Coordinates of C-alpha atoms in Angstrom, one line a residue:
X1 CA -18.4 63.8 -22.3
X2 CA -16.4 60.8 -21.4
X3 CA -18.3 57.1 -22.3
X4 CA -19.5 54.8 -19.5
X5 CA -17.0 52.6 -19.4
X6 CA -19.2 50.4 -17.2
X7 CA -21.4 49.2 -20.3
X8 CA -17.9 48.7 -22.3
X9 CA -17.7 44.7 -21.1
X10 CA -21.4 43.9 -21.7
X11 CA -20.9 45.2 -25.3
X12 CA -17.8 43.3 -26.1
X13 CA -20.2 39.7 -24.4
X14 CA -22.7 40.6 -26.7
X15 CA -20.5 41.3 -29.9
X16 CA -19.2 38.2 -29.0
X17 CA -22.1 36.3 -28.6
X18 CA -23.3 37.3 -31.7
X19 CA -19.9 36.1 -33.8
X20 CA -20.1 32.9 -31.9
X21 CA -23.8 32.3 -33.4
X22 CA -23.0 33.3 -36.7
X23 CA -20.0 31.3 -36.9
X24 CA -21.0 28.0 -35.3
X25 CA -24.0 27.5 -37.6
X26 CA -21.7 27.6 -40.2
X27 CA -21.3 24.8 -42.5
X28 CA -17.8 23.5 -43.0
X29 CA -17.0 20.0 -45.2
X30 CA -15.5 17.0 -44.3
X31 CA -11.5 17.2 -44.8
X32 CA -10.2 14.2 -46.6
X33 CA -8.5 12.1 -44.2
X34 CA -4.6 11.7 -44.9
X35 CA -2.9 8.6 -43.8
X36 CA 1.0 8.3 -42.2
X37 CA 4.2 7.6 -44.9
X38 CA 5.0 3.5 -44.6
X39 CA 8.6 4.6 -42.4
X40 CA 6.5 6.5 -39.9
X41 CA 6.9 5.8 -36.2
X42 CA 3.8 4.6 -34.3
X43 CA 2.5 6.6 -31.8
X44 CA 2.1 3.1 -29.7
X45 CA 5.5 2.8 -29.5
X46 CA 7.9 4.9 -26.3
X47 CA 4.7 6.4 -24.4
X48 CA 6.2 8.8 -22.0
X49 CA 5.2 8.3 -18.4
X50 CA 6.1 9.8 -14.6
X51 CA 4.6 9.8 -11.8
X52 CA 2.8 13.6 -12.0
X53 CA 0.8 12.4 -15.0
X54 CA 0.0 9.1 -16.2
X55 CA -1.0 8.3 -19.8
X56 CA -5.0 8.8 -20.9
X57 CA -6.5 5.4 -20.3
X58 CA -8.8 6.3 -23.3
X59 CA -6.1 7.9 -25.7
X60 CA -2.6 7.0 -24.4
X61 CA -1.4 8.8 -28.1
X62 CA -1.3 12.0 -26.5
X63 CA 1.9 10.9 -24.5
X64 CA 4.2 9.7 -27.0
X65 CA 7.1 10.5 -27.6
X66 CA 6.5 10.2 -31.3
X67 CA 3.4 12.6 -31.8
X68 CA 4.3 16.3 -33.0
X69 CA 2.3 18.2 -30.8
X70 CA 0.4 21.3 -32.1
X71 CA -1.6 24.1 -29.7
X72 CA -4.2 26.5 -31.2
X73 CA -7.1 28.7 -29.8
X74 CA -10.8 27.9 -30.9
X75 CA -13.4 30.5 -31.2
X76 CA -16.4 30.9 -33.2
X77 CA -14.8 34.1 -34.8
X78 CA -12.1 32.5 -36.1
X79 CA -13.3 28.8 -36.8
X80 CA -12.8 28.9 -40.3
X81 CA -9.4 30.1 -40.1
X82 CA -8.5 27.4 -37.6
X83 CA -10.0 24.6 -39.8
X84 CA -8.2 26.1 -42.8
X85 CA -4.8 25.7 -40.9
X86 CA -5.8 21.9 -39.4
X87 CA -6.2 21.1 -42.9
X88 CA -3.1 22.6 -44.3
X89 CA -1.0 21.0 -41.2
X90 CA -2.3 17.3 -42.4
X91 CA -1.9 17.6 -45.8
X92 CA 1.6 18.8 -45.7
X93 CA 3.0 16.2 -43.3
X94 CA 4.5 13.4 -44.0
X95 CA 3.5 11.5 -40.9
X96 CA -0.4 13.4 -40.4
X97 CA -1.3 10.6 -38.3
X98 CA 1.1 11.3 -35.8
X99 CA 0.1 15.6 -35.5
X100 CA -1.9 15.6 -31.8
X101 CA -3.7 19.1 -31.5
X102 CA -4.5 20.5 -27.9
X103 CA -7.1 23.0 -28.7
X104 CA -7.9 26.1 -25.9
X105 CA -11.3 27.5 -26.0
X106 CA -13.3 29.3 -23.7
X107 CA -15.2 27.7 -21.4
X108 CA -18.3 30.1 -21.3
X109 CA -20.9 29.3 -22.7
X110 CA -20.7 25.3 -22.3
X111 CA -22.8 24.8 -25.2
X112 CA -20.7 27.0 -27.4
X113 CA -17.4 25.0 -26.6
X114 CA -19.1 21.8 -27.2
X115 CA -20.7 23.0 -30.7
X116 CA -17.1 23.9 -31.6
X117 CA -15.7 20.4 -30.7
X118 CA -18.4 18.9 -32.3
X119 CA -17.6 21.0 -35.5
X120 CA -14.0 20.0 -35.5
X121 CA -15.0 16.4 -35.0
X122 CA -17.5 16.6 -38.3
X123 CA -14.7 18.3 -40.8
X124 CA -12.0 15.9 -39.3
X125 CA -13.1 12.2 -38.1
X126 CA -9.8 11.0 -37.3
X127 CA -8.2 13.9 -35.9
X128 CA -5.7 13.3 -32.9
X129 CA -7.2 16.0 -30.6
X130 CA -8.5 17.4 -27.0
X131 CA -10.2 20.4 -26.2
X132 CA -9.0 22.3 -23.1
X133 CA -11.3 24.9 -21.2
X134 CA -9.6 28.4 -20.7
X135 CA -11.6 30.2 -17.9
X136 CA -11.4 34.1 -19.2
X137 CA -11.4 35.2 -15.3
X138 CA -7.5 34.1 -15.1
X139 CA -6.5 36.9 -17.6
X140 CA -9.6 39.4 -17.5
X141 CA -8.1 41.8 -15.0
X142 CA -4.7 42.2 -16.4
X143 CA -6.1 42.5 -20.1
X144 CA -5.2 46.3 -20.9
X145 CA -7.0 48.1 -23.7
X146 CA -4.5 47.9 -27.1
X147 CA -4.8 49.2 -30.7
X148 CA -7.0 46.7 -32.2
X149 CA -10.1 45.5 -30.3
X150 CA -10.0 42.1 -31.5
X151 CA -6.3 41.9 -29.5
X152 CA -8.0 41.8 -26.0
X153 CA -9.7 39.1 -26.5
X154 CA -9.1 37.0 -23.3
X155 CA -8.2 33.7 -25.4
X156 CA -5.5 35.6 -27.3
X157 CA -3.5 35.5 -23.9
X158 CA -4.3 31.7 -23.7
X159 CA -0.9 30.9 -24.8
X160 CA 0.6 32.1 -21.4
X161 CA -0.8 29.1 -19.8
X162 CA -0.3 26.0 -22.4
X163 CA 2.2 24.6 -19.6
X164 CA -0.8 24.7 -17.2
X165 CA -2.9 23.5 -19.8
X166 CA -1.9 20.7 -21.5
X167 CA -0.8 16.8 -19.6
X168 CA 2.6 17.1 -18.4
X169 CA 3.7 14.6 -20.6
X170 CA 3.7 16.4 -23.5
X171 CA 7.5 18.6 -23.4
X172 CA 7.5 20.4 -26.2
X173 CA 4.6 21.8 -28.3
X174 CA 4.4 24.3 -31.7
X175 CA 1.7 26.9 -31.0
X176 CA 0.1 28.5 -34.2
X177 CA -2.1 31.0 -34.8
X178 CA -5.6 30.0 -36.2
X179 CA -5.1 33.3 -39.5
X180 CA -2.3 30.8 -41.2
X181 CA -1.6 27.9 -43.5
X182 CA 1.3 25.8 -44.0
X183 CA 2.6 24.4 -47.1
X184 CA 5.3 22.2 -45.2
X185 CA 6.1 19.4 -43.3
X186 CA 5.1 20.6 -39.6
X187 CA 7.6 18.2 -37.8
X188 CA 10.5 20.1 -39.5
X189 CA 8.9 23.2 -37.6
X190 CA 8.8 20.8 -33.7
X191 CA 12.1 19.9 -34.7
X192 CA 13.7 23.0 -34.5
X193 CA 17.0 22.5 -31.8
X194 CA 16.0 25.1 -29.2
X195 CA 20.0 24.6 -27.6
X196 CA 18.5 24.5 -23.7
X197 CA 16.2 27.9 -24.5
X198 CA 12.3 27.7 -23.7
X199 CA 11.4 29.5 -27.4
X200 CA 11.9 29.4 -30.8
X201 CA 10.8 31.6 -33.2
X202 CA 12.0 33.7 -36.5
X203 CA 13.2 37.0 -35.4
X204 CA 13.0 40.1 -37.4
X205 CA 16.0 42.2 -36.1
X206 CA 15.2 45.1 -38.9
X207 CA 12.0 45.5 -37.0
X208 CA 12.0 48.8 -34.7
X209 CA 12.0 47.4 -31.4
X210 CA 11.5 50.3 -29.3
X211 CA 8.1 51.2 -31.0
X212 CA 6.5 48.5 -29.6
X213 CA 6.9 49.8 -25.9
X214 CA 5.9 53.6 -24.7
X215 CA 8.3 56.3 -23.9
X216 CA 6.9 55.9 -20.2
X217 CA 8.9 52.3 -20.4
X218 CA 12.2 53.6 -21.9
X219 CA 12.3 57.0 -19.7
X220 CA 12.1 54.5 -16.9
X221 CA 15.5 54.2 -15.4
X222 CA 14.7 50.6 -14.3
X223 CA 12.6 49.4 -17.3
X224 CA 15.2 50.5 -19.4
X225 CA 17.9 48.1 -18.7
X226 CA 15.4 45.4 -19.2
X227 CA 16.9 44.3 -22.3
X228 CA 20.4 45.3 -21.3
X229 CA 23.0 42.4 -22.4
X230 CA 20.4 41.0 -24.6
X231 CA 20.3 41.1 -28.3
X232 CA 16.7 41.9 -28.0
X233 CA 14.5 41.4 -31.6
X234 CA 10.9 41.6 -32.7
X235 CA 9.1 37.7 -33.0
X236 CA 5.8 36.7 -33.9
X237 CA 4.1 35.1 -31.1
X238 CA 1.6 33.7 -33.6
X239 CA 4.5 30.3 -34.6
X240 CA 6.6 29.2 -32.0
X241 CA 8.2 26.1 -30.8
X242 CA 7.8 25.8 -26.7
X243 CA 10.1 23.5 -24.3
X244 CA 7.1 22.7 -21.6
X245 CA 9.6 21.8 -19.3
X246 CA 11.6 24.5 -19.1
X247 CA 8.9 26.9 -19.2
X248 CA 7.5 25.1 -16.3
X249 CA 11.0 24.7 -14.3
X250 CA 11.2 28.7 -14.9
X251 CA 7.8 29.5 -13.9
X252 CA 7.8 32.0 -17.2
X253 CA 3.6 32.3 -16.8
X254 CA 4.3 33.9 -13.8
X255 CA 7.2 36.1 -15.3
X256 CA 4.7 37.1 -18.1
X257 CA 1.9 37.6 -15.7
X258 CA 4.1 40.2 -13.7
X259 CA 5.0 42.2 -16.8
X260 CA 0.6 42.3 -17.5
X261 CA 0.1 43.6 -13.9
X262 CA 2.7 46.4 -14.3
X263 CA 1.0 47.3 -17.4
X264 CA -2.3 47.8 -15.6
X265 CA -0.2 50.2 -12.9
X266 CA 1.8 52.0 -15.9
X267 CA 0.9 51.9 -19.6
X268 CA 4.4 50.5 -20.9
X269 CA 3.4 48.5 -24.1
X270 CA 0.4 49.5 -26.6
X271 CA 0.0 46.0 -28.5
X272 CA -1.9 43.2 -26.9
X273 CA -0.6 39.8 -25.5
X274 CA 3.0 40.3 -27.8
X275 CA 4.8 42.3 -25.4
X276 CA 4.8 40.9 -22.7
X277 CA 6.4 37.9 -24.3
X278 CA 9.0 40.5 -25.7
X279 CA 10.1 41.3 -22.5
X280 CA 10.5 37.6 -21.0
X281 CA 12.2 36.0 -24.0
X282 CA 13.7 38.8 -26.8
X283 CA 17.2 38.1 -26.3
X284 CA 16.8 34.4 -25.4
X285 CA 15.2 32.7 -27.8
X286 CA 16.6 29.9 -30.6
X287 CA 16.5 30.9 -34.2
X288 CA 14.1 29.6 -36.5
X289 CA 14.2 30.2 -40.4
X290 CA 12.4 33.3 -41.9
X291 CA 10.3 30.8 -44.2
X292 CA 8.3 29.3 -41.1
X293 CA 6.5 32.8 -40.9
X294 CA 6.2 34.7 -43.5
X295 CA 3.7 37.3 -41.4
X296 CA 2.2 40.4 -42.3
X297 CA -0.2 39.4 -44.7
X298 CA -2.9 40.8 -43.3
X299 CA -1.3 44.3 -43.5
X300 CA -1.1 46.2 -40.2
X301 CA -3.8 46.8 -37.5
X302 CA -5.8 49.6 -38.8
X303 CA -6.7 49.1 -42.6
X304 CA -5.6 45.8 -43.0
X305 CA -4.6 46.9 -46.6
X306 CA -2.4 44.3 -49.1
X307 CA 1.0 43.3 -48.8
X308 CA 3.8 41.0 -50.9
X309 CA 5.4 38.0 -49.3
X310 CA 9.2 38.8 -47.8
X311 CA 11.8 37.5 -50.0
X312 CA 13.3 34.3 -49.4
X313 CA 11.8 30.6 -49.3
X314 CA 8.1 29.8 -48.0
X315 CA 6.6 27.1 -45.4
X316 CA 4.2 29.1 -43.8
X317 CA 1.7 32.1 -45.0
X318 CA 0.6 34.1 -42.0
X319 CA -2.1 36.8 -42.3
X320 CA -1.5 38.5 -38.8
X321 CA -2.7 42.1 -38.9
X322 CA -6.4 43.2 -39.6
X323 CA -7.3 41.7 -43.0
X324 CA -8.1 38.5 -43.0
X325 CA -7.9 36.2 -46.2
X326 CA -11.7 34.7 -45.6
X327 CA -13.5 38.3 -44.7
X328 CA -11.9 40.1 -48.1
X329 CA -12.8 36.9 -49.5
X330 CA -16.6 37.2 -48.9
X331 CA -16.7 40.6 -49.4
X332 CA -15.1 40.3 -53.1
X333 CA -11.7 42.5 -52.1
X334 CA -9.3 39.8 -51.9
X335 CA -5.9 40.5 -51.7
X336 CA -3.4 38.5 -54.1
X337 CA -2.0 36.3 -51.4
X338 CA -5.6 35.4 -50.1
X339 CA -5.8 33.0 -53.4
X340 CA -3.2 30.7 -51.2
X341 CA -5.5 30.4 -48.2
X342 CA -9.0 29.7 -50.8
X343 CA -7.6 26.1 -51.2
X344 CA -7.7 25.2 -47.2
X345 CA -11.6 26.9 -46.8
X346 CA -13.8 24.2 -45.6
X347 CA -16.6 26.5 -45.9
X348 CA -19.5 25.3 -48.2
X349 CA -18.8 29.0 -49.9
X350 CA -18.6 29.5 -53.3
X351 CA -16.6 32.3 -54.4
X352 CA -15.4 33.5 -57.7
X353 CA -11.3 34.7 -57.7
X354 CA -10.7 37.0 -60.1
X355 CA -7.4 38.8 -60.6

C-alpha cells in the first residue's frame, strides 16, 4: 500500500510546530558581554555607501567596512546550538564588538520569529544583529526528498539567497552553521583571500566525490562533463566565506536554483541543499585551511554514532551529521568531543559529564 503522500506536509508543519514550542520556552542565560581589543577599528569609521542602498538611519554599523559580517539560520530546533556558536564567535574574537550577525528565520508564524529575536536579544544585549524573514514558498517546490528528514527543511536552503537577503552593502559575509563552535578569532576566517572566486571553503579532496550524485547523473552524457576541466572536491557548505558581489554579478542563486529544478525532473543528487552547491562551485572555489572545519562530529546521517577530530590544528568543531552535541547531552550518551560544546550551552541545564 503506498502512503498518502498528501498528509506528508501537514505532518512535517505539525512536527515543526511542536519543536518550535518546545524550544522557544526554553530558558537560555545571559552571555557575558565581551568588549573590542584597545587597536580595534571603529565601526563608525569608512561606512560603505552607493546609491542602491544607503546606510540604516538607525544602525549605520551594519555598513562598515570594518564589521566582520557573520550569516546563520534561526529556528526553534536548533536555538541552542545557534546561541552556543554566537557565544563561541564573541569570545574568541579579538575585536567582538565589531562581529554583525544577519540572522534568516522563517517568517511563518510571526509570533515565532519574534519570540526567537526576542530570545537572542535576552542571552546577548549588545549583540550587532538583524533578523531577516525567509518566506519557505521560494524554495518549497524545488525541495526534493534526501536521506535525512531534518535536510529538507526549507531554511536549510536559506543560504542560496543571503545575496538577496542581506543590504547590499555588506560584500562579503562568513556563513556558519548553527551545530558548531569556534575556538578562534572569526576575522582570520572573513579574511580568507578568495583571489576573484565567489567561495571559500576547506576542501576534502580524499572525499569520494561521485557518491554524492546518482548514477542517473554520471550515465548522463551531458551531466557528466559537468565537472570536466575542474578539479572538482567535496566542501562543507556549513563554513564558508561568500564574495556578495560576485555572487550577485554572476547571478549564482539562479545557477543553483536551476540545478534544484532539474533535480525535481531527474533524481541526480540524494543529499539535501549540498549538492547543488557542488555543482556551481567544486572546482572554483579558494582554499581555506582544514582547521576552520573540522566536520563530522556528529557522525554520518543515520546513527549519528561518535567520531575523533581529523588530524591537524583546530579553530572550529563542527558536529554536522545526525548526532548533535546538546541531544546526547540530555539524554546522558555524550560523545567525547560533545564535552567541547558543554562550555558554550546557554541553557539553564545542569548536566553531569562523565567519561
Amino acid at each position: 500500500m503506498r502512503p498518502n503522500t498528501s498528509i506528508l506536509p501537514l505532518l512535517l508543519t505539525l512536527s515543526l510546530v511542536t519543536q518550535n514550542a518546545a524550544a522557544t520556552s526554553q530558558h537560555f542565560r545571559e552571555a557575558p558581554q565581551f568588549y573590542n581589543s584597545p587597536d580595534c577599528p571603529s565601526l563608525y569609521h569608512h561606512i560603505n555607501q552607493n546609491n542602491n542602498d544607503a546606510p540604516d538611519s538607525q544602525n549605520p554599523k551594519i555598513c562598515s567596512e570594518n564589521a566582520v559580517h557573520v550569516a546563520m539560520t534561526l529556528d526553534a530546533a536548533y536555538l541552542r546550538g545557534s546561541l552556543a556558536a554566537i557565544l563561541s564567535v564573541l569570545q574568541h574574537s579579538s575585536c567582538p564588538e565589531n562581529v554583525y550577525f544577519h540572522f534568516v528565520a522563517a517568517s511563518a508564524p510571526a509570533a515565532h520569529a519574534f519570540r526567537l529575536n526576542l530570545t537572542v536579544s535576552k542571552s546577548f544585549p549588545y549583540l550587532n544583529f538583524r533578523v531577516y524573514n525567509f518566506e519557505d514558498a521560494a524554495v518549497a517546490g524545488l525541495i526534493s526528498t534526501s536521506i535525512r528528514a531534518a535536510l529538507d527543511c526549507p531554511l536549510n536552503y536559506a543560504r542560496n539567497y543571503l545575496a538577496d537577503l542581506l543590504p547590499q552593502c555588506v560584500k562579503k559575509v562568513v556563513y556558519l552553521d548553527s551545530d558548531l563552535v569556534l575556538v578562534d578569532d572569526i576575522a582570520k576566517l572573513a579574511a580568507t583571500p578568495l583571489g576573484g572566486l565567489v567561495l571559500a571553503a576547506p576542501e576534502y579532496c580524499n572525499a569520494n566525490f561521485t557518491s554524492y550524485f546518482t548514477p542517473t547523473f554520471w550515465s548522463n552524457p551531458s551531466l557528466s562533463l559537468t565537472f570536466e576541466g575542474r578539479n572538482a572536491c567535496y566542501f562543507n557548505t556549513g563554513v564558508m566565506v561568500i564574495d556578495l558581489r560576485r555572487w550577485r554579478d554572476g547571478d549564482f542563486t539562479t545557477k543553483i536554483v536551476e540545478w534544484m529544478e532539474l533535480q525535481k525532473r531527474m533524481r541526480i543528487y540524494e543529499l539535501g541543499s549540498l549538492p547543488p552547491f557542488l555543482l556551481v562551485f567544486a572546482g572554483n572555489i579558494a582554499p581555506v585551511d582544514h582547521r576552520w572545519n573540522q566536520h563530522g562530529l556528529g557522525g554520518d546521517n543515520f546513527r549519528g554514532l561518535c567520531r575523533d577530530l581529523h588530524p591537524g590544528p583546530v579553530s572550529l568543531l563542527h558536529w554536522s551529521g545526525k548526532g548533535k552535541p546538546w541531544a546526547r547531552l540530555d539524554a546522558s550518551r555524550h560523545c567525547p568531543l560533545d564535552a567541547l560544546w558543554a562550555p558554550y550551552d546557554l541553557l539553564h541545564t545542569p548536566y553531569a559529564l562523565e567519561s
